[in-house]
GROMACS .gro file of C-alpha atoms in nm:
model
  174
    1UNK     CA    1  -6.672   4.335  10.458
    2UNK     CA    2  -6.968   4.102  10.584
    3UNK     CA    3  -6.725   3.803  10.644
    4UNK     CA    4  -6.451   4.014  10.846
    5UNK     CA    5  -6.775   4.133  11.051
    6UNK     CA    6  -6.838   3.814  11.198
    7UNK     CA    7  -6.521   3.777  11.400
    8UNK     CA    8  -6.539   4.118  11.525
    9UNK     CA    9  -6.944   4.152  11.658
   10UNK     CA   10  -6.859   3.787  11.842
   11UNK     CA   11  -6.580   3.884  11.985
   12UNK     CA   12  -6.682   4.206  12.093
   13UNK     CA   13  -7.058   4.036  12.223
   14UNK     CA   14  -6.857   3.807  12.451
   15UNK     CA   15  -6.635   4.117  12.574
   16UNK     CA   16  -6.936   4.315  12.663
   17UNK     CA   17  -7.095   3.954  12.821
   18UNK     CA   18  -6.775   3.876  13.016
   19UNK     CA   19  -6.561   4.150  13.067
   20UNK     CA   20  -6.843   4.429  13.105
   21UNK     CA   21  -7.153   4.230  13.235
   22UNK     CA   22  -7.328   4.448  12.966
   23UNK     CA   23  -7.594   4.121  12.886
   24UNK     CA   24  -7.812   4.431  12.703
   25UNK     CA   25  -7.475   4.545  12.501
   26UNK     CA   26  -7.403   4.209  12.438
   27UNK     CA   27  -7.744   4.062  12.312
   28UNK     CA   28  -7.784   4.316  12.073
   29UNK     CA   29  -7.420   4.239  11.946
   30UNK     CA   30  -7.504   3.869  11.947
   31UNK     CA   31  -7.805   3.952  11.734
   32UNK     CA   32  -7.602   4.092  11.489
   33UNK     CA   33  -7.389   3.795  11.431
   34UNK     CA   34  -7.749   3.656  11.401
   35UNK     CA   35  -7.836   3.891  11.154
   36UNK     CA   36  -7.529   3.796  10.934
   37UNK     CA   37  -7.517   3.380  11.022
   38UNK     CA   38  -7.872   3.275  11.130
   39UNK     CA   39  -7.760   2.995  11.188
   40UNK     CA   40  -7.445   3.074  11.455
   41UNK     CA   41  -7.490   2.820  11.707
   42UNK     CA   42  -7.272   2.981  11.984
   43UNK     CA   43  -7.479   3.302  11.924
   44UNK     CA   44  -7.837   3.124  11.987
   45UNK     CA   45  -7.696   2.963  12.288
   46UNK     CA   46  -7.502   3.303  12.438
   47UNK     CA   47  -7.888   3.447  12.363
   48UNK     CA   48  -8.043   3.156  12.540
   49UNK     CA   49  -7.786   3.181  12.819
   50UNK     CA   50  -7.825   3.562  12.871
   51UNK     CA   51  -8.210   3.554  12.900
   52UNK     CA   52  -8.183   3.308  13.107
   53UNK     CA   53  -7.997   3.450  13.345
   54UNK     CA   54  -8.214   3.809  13.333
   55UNK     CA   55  -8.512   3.647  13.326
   56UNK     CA   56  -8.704   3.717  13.013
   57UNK     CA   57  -8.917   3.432  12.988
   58UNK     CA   58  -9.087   3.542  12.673
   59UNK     CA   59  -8.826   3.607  12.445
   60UNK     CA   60  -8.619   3.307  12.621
   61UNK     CA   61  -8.920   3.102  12.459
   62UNK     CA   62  -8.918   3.224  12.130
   63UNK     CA   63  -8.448   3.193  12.148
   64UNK     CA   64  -8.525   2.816  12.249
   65UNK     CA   65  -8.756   2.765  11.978
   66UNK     CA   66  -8.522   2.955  11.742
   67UNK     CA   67  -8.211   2.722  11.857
   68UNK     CA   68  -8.420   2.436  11.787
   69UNK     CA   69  -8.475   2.475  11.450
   70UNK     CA   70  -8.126   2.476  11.390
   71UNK     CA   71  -8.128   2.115  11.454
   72UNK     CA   72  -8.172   1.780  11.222
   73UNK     CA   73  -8.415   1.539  11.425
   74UNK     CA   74  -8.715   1.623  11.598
   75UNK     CA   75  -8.574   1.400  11.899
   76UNK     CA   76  -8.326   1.695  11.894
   77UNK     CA   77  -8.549   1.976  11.895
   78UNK     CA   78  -8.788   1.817  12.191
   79UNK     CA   79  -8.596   1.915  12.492
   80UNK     CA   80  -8.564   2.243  12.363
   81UNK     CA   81  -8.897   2.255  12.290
   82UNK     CA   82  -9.008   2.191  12.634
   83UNK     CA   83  -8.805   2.414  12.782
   84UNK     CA   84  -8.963   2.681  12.531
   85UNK     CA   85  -9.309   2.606  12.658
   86UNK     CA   86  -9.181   2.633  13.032
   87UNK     CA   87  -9.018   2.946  12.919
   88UNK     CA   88  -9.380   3.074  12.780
   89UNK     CA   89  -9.577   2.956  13.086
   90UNK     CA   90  -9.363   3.126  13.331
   91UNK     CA   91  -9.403   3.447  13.103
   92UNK     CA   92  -9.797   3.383  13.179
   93UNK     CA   93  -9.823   3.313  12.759
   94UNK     CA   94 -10.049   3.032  12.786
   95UNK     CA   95 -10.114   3.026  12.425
   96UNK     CA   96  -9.745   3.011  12.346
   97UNK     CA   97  -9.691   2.757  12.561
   98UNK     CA   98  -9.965   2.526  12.421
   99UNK     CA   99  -9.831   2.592  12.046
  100UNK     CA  100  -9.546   2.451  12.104
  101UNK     CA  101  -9.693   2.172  12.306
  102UNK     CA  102  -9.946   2.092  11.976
  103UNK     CA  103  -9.622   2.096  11.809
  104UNK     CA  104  -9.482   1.831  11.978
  105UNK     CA  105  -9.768   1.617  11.930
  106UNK     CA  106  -9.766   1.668  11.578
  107UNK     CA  107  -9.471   1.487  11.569
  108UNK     CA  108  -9.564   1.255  11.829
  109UNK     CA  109  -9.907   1.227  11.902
  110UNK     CA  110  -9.858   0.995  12.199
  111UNK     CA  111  -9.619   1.251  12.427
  112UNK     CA  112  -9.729   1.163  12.741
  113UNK     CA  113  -9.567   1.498  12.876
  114UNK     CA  114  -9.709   1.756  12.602
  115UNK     CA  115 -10.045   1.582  12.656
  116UNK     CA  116 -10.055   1.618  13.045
  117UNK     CA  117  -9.891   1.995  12.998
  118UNK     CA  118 -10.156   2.047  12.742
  119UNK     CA  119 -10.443   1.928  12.966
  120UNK     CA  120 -10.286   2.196  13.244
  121UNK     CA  121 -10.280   2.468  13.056
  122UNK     CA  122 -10.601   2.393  12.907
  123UNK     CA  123 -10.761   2.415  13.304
  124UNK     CA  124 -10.577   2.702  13.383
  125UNK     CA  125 -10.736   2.875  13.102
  126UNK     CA  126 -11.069   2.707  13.200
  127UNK     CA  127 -11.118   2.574  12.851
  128UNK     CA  128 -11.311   2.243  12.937
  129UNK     CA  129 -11.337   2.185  12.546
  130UNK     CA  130 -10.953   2.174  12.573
  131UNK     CA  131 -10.889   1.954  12.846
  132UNK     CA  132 -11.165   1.640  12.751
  133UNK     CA  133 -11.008   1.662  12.368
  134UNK     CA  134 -10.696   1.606  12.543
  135UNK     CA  135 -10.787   1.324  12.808
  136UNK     CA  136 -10.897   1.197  12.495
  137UNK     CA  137 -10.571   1.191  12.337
  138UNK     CA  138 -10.433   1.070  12.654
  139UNK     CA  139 -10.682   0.731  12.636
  140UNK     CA  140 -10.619   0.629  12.264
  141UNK     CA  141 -10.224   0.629  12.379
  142UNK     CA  142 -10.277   0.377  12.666
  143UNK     CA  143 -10.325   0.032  12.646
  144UNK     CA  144 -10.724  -0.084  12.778
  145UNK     CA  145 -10.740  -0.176  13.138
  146UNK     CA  146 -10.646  -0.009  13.461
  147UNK     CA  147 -10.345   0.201  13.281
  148UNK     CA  148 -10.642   0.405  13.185
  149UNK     CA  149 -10.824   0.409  13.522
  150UNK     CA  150 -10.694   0.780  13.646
  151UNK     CA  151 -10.735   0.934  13.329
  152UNK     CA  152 -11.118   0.835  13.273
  153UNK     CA  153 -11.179   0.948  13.599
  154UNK     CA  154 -11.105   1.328  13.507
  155UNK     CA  155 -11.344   1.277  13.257
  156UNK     CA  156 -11.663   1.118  13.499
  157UNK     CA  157 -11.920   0.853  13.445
  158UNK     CA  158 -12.121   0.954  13.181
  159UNK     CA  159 -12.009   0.780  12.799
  160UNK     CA  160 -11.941   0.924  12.492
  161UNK     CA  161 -11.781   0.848  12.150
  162UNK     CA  162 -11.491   0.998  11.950
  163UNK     CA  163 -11.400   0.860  11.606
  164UNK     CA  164 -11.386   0.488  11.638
  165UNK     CA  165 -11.345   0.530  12.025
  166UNK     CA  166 -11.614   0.462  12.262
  167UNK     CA  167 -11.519   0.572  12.585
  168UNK     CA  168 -11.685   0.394  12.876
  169UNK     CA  169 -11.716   0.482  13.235
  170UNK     CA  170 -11.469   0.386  13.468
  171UNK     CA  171 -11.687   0.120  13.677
  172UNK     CA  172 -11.711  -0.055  13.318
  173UNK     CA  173 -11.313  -0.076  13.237
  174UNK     CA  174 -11.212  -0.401  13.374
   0.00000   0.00000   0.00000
């Protein structure tokens, strides 16, 4: 009985997505292929697609992230990643959003993009903590010399240390 369900719940999400423009009808119908094949890839992307196009950035976040696991490689999964975390920001979920930015540098601790998204959301939340650990990050991935030049200036003249590290001020980097 659980196999023949399949066919039917798809075929009757994309008639209430298509021929009704019931996207409501249709994601919960779509969930229930979920419920039955986690691992449907059209019905993560019709889910994706839908809240897209209604607008529900928090649960759009949380679909991307959910389509992402689906995949092999964590070059794979970035993109959809990202657009997760853009997702969570425009639903105001900072927190969200900089989870799945950590994430990203777990894999890849020198993402130049999840380290300057980190280091905004970090000063919208006024977290100053937040945003030196992550200029921090940002200066052990760049090369000594004038590469690092804009990103010591966020963090002013005075020197300090982290780990092996010694961070000098930016009339000493030659």
């Amino acid at each position: 009985a659980r196999e023949r369900r399949h066919p039917l719940l798809r075929e009757a999400a994309e008639l209430r997505e298509t021929g009704l423009h019931d996207l409501d009808g249709a994601m919960a119908l779509w969930r229930g292929v979920l419920d039955l094949d986690g691992r449907d890839a059209e019905a993560h992307a019709a889910l994706v697609r839908m809240l897209e196009a209604l607008g529900r950035h928090a649960e759009l976040g949380q679909a991307l992230l959910d389509q992402a696991s689906l995949l092999d490689e964590e070059s794979e999964r970035v993109p959809l990643k990202r657009r997760s975390a853009q997702a969570f920001l425009r639903a105001d979920d900072l927190d969200r959003a900089s989870d799945v930015h950590r994430d990203i540098l777990d894999h890849d601790p020198s993402d130049a993009e999840a380290l300057q998204a980190l280091e905004d959301i970090y000063g919208r939340k006024g977290d100053r903590a937040g945003v030196k650990e992550t200029l921090v990050r940002r200066i052990e991935t760049l090369p000594p010399g004038p590469a690092r030049a804009p990103v010591l200036a966020k963090l002013g003249p005075r020197r300090f240390q982290t780990g092996d590290l010694v961070v000098e001020p930016l009339l000493n980097q030659a």
